[in-house]
Coordinates of C-alpha atoms in Angstrom, one line a residue:
M188 CA 26.1 22.3 -40.8
A189 CA 22.7 22.5 -39.2
S190 CA 22.0 24.0 -35.8
L191 CA 20.9 21.4 -33.3
G192 CA 18.8 24.0 -31.6
E193 CA 16.8 24.7 -34.8
L194 CA 16.4 20.9 -35.4
L195 CA 15.1 20.3 -31.9
C196 CA 12.6 23.1 -32.1
S197 CA 11.4 22.4 -35.6
H198 CA 11.1 18.6 -35.3
T199 CA 10.0 18.2 -31.7
D200 CA 6.9 16.1 -32.4
E201 CA 8.8 13.8 -34.8
L202 CA 11.5 13.2 -32.2
V203 CA 9.0 12.5 -29.5
H204 CA 7.3 10.0 -31.8
R205 CA 10.6 8.3 -32.5
W206 CA 11.4 8.1 -28.9
Y207 CA 8.0 6.7 -28.1
E208 CA 8.4 4.0 -30.7
R209 CA 11.7 3.1 -29.2
W210 CA 10.2 2.9 -25.7
Q211 CA 7.3 0.7 -27.0
Q212 CA 9.8 -1.6 -28.7
E213 CA 11.7 -2.2 -25.5
G214 CA 8.6 -2.4 -23.3
P215 CA 8.0 -0.8 -20.0
A216 CA 9.9 -1.8 -16.9
I217 CA 6.6 -2.1 -15.0
P218 CA 4.2 -4.9 -16.2
G219 CA 0.9 -3.5 -17.3
M220 CA 2.2 0.0 -17.9
T221 CA 1.0 1.3 -21.2
E222 CA 2.5 4.8 -21.5
A223 CA 5.6 6.5 -20.1
A224 CA 5.0 9.3 -17.7
I225 CA 7.5 11.6 -19.4
K226 CA 5.8 11.5 -22.8
D227 CA 3.6 14.6 -22.1
H228 CA 6.6 16.5 -20.8
L229 CA 9.2 15.5 -23.4
A230 CA 8.1 17.9 -26.1
V231 CA 8.4 20.8 -23.6
Q232 CA 11.8 19.6 -22.5
L233 CA 13.2 19.2 -26.0
R234 CA 12.0 22.7 -26.9
V235 CA 13.7 24.2 -23.8
I236 CA 17.0 22.6 -24.8
G237 CA 16.5 23.7 -28.5
E238 CA 15.6 27.3 -27.6
S239 CA 18.5 27.6 -25.3
L240 CA 20.9 26.3 -28.0
R241 CA 19.3 28.6 -30.6
E242 CA 19.4 31.8 -28.5
R243 CA 22.4 31.4 -26.2
G244 CA 24.4 28.6 -27.8
T245 CA 26.5 26.6 -25.4
S246 CA 27.5 29.5 -23.2
E247 CA 24.9 28.8 -20.6
S248 CA 25.2 25.8 -18.3
P249 CA 22.7 23.0 -19.0
R250 CA 22.3 22.7 -15.3
K251 CA 20.4 26.0 -15.3
L252 CA 17.6 24.7 -17.6
W253 CA 15.7 22.7 -15.0
E254 CA 15.6 25.2 -12.2
Q255 CA 12.0 26.2 -13.3
P256 CA 9.6 23.7 -11.7
G257 CA 7.2 23.6 -14.6
R258 CA 9.7 22.1 -16.9
L259 CA 9.5 18.6 -15.3
D260 CA 7.2 17.0 -12.8
P261 CA 8.8 14.1 -11.0
E262 CA 6.3 14.7 -8.1
Q263 CA 3.6 13.4 -10.4
R264 CA 5.6 10.2 -11.1
V265 CA 5.8 9.6 -7.3
R266 CA 2.0 9.8 -7.1
D267 CA 1.7 7.5 -10.1
E268 CA 4.1 5.1 -8.3
E269 CA 6.5 5.0 -11.3
P270 CA 10.0 4.0 -10.2
I271 CA 12.8 6.5 -10.9
E272 CA 14.7 3.8 -12.7
E273 CA 12.0 3.8 -15.4
V274 CA 12.3 7.6 -15.7
V275 CA 16.1 7.4 -16.1
R276 CA 15.8 4.6 -18.6
E277 CA 13.4 6.7 -20.7
Y278 CA 15.7 9.7 -20.8
A279 CA 18.5 7.4 -22.0
Y280 CA 16.2 6.4 -24.9
V281 CA 15.8 10.1 -25.7
I282 CA 19.6 10.5 -26.4
E283 CA 19.6 7.3 -28.4
A284 CA 16.5 8.4 -30.5
V285 CA 18.0 11.8 -31.3
R286 CA 21.3 10.3 -32.3
L287 CA 19.8 7.8 -34.6
W288 CA 17.5 10.4 -36.1
L289 CA 20.5 12.7 -36.9
D290 CA 22.3 9.8 -38.5
E291 CA 19.4 8.8 -40.7
R292 CA 19.0 12.4 -41.9
D293 CA 22.8 12.8 -42.2
E294 CA 22.6 15.9 -40.2
Q295 CA 26.0 17.3 -39.2
V296 CA 25.8 19.1 -35.9
S297 CA 28.6 20.7 -33.9
V298 CA 30.3 18.7 -31.1
Q299 CA 29.6 21.6 -28.7
D300 CA 25.8 21.5 -29.5
Y301 CA 25.5 17.7 -29.2
S302 CA 27.5 17.8 -25.9
F303 CA 25.2 20.5 -24.5
F304 CA 22.2 18.4 -25.5
S305 CA 23.6 15.2 -23.9
I306 CA 24.6 17.0 -20.7
A307 CA 21.2 18.7 -20.6
I308 CA 19.4 15.3 -20.8
F309 CA 21.7 13.9 -18.1
E310 CA 21.0 16.8 -15.8
L311 CA 17.3 16.4 -16.5
A312 CA 17.5 12.8 -15.3
A313 CA 19.6 13.8 -12.3
E314 CA 17.2 16.6 -11.3
S315 CA 14.3 14.2 -11.7
A316 CA 16.0 11.8 -9.3
R317 CA 16.7 14.5 -6.8
R318 CA 13.1 15.8 -6.8
F319 CA 11.7 12.3 -6.9
A320 CA 13.7 11.4 -3.7
R321 CA 12.7 14.6 -2.0
C322 CA 9.0 14.2 -2.9
Q323 CA 9.0 10.6 -1.9
A324 CA 10.6 11.3 1.5
E325 CA 7.9 14.0 2.2
Q326 CA 5.2 11.6 1.2
V327 CA 6.6 8.8 3.5
A328 CA 6.7 11.3 6.3
R329 CA 3.1 12.3 5.8
E330 CA 2.0 8.7 5.6
R331 CA 4.0 7.9 8.7
A332 CA 2.3 10.7 10.6
E333 CA -1.1 9.4 9.6
Y334 CA -0.1 5.9 10.5
V335 CA 1.0 7.0 14.0
A336 CA -2.3 9.0 14.4
G337 CA -4.2 5.8 13.4
I338 CA -2.4 3.8 16.1
A339 CA -3.2 6.5 18.7
H340 CA -6.8 6.4 17.6
Q341 CA -7.0 2.6 18.0
L342 CA -5.4 2.8 21.4
R343 CA -7.7 5.6 22.6
T344 CA -10.8 3.5 23.3
P345 CA -9.3 0.8 25.5
V346 CA -7.2 3.4 27.4
S347 CA -10.2 5.5 28.0
T348 CA -12.1 2.5 29.3
L349 CA -9.2 1.6 31.6
G350 CA -9.3 5.2 33.0
L351 CA -13.0 5.0 33.7
Y352 CA -12.6 1.7 35.5
V353 CA -9.8 3.1 37.6
Q354 CA -11.9 6.1 38.6
Q355 CA -14.8 3.7 39.6
L356 CA -12.4 1.6 41.7
E357 CA -10.9 4.7 43.4
G358 CA -14.3 6.0 44.3
G359 CA -15.8 2.8 45.6
K360 CA -15.9 2.0 49.3
A361 CA -16.9 -1.6 49.0
A362 CA -15.1 -4.5 47.3
P363 CA -14.9 -4.2 43.5
D364 CA -17.8 -5.7 41.5
P365 CA -16.6 -9.0 40.1
Q366 CA -18.2 -8.2 36.7
A367 CA -16.4 -4.8 36.7
V368 CA -13.1 -6.6 37.4
E369 CA -13.8 -9.1 34.6
R370 CA -14.5 -6.2 32.1
L371 CA -11.3 -4.6 33.3
R372 CA -9.4 -7.7 32.6
R373 CA -10.8 -8.1 29.2
T374 CA -10.0 -4.5 28.4
V375 CA -6.4 -5.0 29.5
D376 CA -6.2 -8.2 27.3
R377 CA -7.7 -6.3 24.4
L378 CA -5.2 -3.5 24.7
S379 CA -2.3 -6.0 25.1
R380 CA -3.4 -7.8 21.9
L381 CA -3.6 -4.6 20.0
V382 CA -0.1 -3.5 21.1
D383 CA 1.3 -6.9 20.3
G384 CA -0.3 -6.9 16.8
I385 CA 1.1 -3.4 16.1
L386 CA 4.6 -4.6 17.3
R387 CA 4.4 -7.6 15.0
L388 CA 3.4 -5.4 12.1
E389 CA 6.3 -3.0 12.8
R390 CA 9.0 -5.5 13.6
F391 CA 8.6 -8.2 11.0
K392 CA 8.2 -8.4 7.3
P393 CA 5.5 -10.9 6.2
D394 CA 8.1 -13.5 5.3
E395 CA 9.8 -13.1 8.7
L396 CA 6.8 -13.3 10.9
P397 CA 7.2 -16.2 13.4
V398 CA 4.4 -18.7 13.4
H399 CA 3.9 -21.0 16.4
P400 CA 0.9 -23.3 15.9
E401 CA -0.9 -25.1 18.7
T402 CA -3.9 -27.3 18.8
L403 CA -7.0 -25.4 19.9
A404 CA -10.8 -25.2 19.6
P405 CA -11.5 -22.2 17.2
A406 CA -15.0 -21.8 18.7
Q407 CA -13.4 -20.9 22.0
V408 CA -11.3 -18.2 20.4
I409 CA -14.5 -16.8 18.8
D410 CA -16.3 -16.9 22.2
Q411 CA -13.4 -15.0 23.8
L412 CA -13.3 -12.3 21.1
V413 CA -17.1 -11.9 21.0
A414 CA -17.2 -11.5 24.8
D415 CA -14.5 -8.8 24.5
Y416 CA -16.4 -6.8 22.0
E417 CA -20.0 -7.5 23.2
H418 CA -20.1 -4.3 25.2
D419 CA -19.2 -2.2 22.1
A420 CA -21.9 -4.0 20.1
S421 CA -24.7 -3.7 22.7
R422 CA -23.9 0.0 23.2
K423 CA -24.8 0.6 19.5
G424 CA -27.8 -1.8 19.7
L425 CA -26.2 -4.4 17.4
R426 CA -27.0 -8.1 17.5
L427 CA -23.8 -10.1 17.8
D428 CA -24.3 -13.7 16.6
I429 CA -22.1 -16.8 16.6
S430 CA -22.4 -20.0 14.6
A431 CA -19.6 -22.4 15.3
N432 CA -19.0 -26.2 15.7
R433 CA -17.8 -26.6 19.3
S434 CA -16.0 -29.8 18.5
A435 CA -13.9 -28.4 15.7
R436 CA -10.1 -28.5 16.2
M437 CA -7.2 -27.0 14.3
Q438 CA -3.5 -26.3 14.6
V439 CA -3.0 -22.5 14.4
D440 CA -1.0 -19.7 15.9
R441 CA -3.4 -18.4 18.6
D442 CA -1.9 -14.9 18.7
L443 CA -2.1 -14.4 14.9
L444 CA -5.6 -15.9 14.8
V445 CA -6.7 -13.4 17.5
D446 CA -4.9 -10.6 15.6
A447 CA -6.8 -11.4 12.4
L448 CA -10.2 -12.3 13.7
G449 CA -10.3 -9.7 16.4
N450 CA -9.6 -6.9 14.0
L451 CA -12.3 -8.1 11.6
I452 CA -14.9 -8.2 14.4
Q453 CA -13.8 -4.8 15.8
N454 CA -14.1 -3.2 12.3
A455 CA -17.5 -4.8 11.6
I456 CA -18.8 -3.3 14.9
K457 CA -17.1 0.0 14.4
Y458 CA -18.6 0.6 10.9
T459 CA -22.1 -0.9 11.5
E460 CA -24.7 1.5 12.9
K461 CA -27.7 -0.9 13.1
G462 CA -28.5 -4.5 12.5
F463 CA -26.1 -7.3 13.2
V464 CA -22.6 -8.6 13.2
R465 CA -22.3 -12.4 12.7
V466 CA -19.3 -14.6 13.2
T467 CA -19.4 -18.0 11.5
L468 CA -17.0 -21.0 11.6
E469 CA -17.0 -23.3 8.5
E470 CA -15.0 -26.5 8.3
R471 CA -13.7 -27.7 4.9
E472 CA -11.5 -30.6 4.0
N473 CA -8.1 -29.0 4.6
E474 CA -9.0 -25.6 5.9
V475 CA -11.1 -23.7 8.4
V476 CA -13.0 -20.5 7.3
F477 CA -13.9 -17.8 9.8
K478 CA -16.6 -15.6 8.3
V479 CA -17.5 -12.1 9.7
E480 CA -20.6 -10.6 8.2
D481 CA -22.2 -7.3 9.0
S482 CA -25.2 -5.2 8.0
G483 CA -23.1 -2.0 7.6
P484 CA -22.9 0.5 4.8
G485 CA -20.8 -1.8 2.5
I486 CA -17.5 -0.9 0.8
S487 CA -17.2 0.6 -2.7
P488 CA -15.1 -1.2 -5.3
E489 CA -12.6 1.6 -5.3
R490 CA -12.1 1.4 -1.6
Q491 CA -11.9 -2.4 -1.7
R492 CA -8.8 -2.1 -4.0
Q493 CA -7.0 -0.1 -1.3
L494 CA -7.9 -2.1 1.8
F495 CA -5.2 -4.8 1.8
R496 CA -2.3 -2.6 0.6
P497 CA 0.5 -1.6 3.0
V498 CA -0.8 0.7 5.7
R499 CA -1.7 4.1 4.3
P500 CA -4.5 5.4 6.5
E501 CA -6.5 8.0 4.6
Q502 CA -7.4 9.6 7.9
P503 CA -6.6 8.9 11.5
G504 CA -8.5 5.9 12.8
G505 CA -9.2 4.5 9.4
A506 CA -9.6 0.8 8.8
G507 CA -6.2 0.5 7.2
L508 CA -4.3 -0.5 10.4
G509 CA -6.6 -3.3 11.6
L510 CA -7.1 -4.8 8.2
S511 CA -3.4 -4.7 7.4
I512 CA -2.7 -6.6 10.7
A513 CA -5.4 -9.1 9.8
F514 CA -4.2 -9.6 6.3
R515 CA -0.6 -10.1 7.2
S516 CA -1.6 -12.5 10.0
A517 CA -3.6 -14.6 7.6
V518 CA -1.0 -14.8 4.9
A519 CA 1.8 -15.5 7.3
Q520 CA 0.0 -18.7 8.2
G521 CA -0.5 -19.7 4.6
G522 CA -4.1 -18.4 4.5
T523 CA -6.1 -15.7 2.7
L524 CA -8.4 -12.9 3.6
E525 CA -11.3 -12.4 1.2
L526 CA -13.9 -9.7 0.9
E527 CA -17.4 -9.5 -0.6
S528 CA -19.2 -6.2 -0.3
E529 CA -21.5 -3.8 -2.1
P530 CA -22.5 -0.3 -1.0
G531 CA -25.6 -0.5 1.0
R532 CA -25.6 -4.3 1.4
G533 CA -23.1 -4.9 4.1
S534 CA -19.7 -6.7 4.0
T535 CA -18.5 -10.2 4.5
F536 CA -14.8 -11.0 5.3
R537 CA -13.6 -14.6 5.0
L538 CA -10.5 -15.6 6.9
C539 CA -9.4 -18.9 5.3
L540 CA -6.6 -20.8 7.2
P541 CA -5.2 -24.3 6.8
R542 CA -6.5 -26.8 9.3
A543 CA -2.8 -27.4 10.2
V544 CA -0.7 -24.3 10.0
R545 CA 3.0 -24.8 9.5
A546 CA 5.4 -23.5 12.0
R547 CA 8.0 -20.9 11.1
E548 CA 10.8 -19.4 13.1
G549 CA 12.5 -17.1 10.6
H550 CA 13.1 -15.9 7.0
T551 CA 11.7 -18.1 4.1
E552 CA 13.2 -16.4 1.1
G553 CA 10.3 -14.2 0.3
R554 CA 7.7 -16.9 -0.2
V555 CA 5.1 -15.3 2.1
E556 CA 5.9 -11.8 0.8
R557 CA 5.2 -12.8 -2.8
S558 CA 2.0 -14.5 -1.6
L559 CA 1.0 -11.3 0.1
E560 CA 1.4 -9.4 -3.1
N561 CA -0.4 -12.0 -5.2
D562 CA -3.3 -12.4 -2.7
A563 CA -3.8 -8.6 -2.5
S564 CA -4.5 -8.5 -6.2
R565 CA -6.7 -11.6 -6.5
T566 CA -8.8 -12.0 -3.3
V567 CA -10.8 -8.7 -3.3
H568 CA -14.0 -9.3 -5.2

């Protein structure tokens, strides 16, 4: 009767190859995945089990094998966004591959050795799940902290502006300047829209976002938003241009339109140091296209692929929050948000909305959520 420990140590590469063939035969659980994350670690793990069997037999608990962090790395699988279900499935294939290999070779191993091996693989999967969950929770906490910091950064500018206006009003002896009062009103409106947009982002999944269309002139919405951000643009010396048909009409949710278009204009001004920001309205047969162009630094292809994913700000105040609000607002209304950009050549965002947006009061069985995922992969050029 052969020692299972000796077999595992002597034939590690062959067993890994057999396992990998089995995994390829079944196919990965994740479409587009070409190689299992545990492949590089499996040889090490099989040798750990084999050496333990060879040196100490079944006297030691299999649970002790995975106390050393270097023997498995579920944290890397979190970073690779591989579901723990896939990892557990792969370890099940390991047991199956070893059993079939022993049968084909007619190897007779002791029940104690094989039980130790099976429990060791089970404990490996369990420990991977535990570490995966712990690492994922820590990652979510970090991202949440960055997200909150990003919100605070977005709120800082209008709040500071409000504080400045209040100081001016407190120190003035005469009646308030009508222009100052108007700027104060716009700042309050801007702050209110930002808070409402964040609340919608927090409270609703994309397929649950209420949509309440009304007939309006989109050019008037553009005028309002440009007026709100004109001070920011002029302070940086930027030219803020509008090209829109004043007679155009559409049925759209005003708040969601302002969420989307306002964040696009704000981002364009924020990241453009010189030149222009241009807002254009284009009418097509069944849709209306709002185009926001800038002469800013442009966006690299790598960064473009990250822009429309769920909010994960790389740093406080990043573009992730505003663009996430804009993207969700577009898709919730049956539209898309498209981007064309090259480093050094500026950026152009296109907000494409149906001319007549459909109303929605509640859940629609994931239709918009699936659209969100599909659009995220196909509308970034």
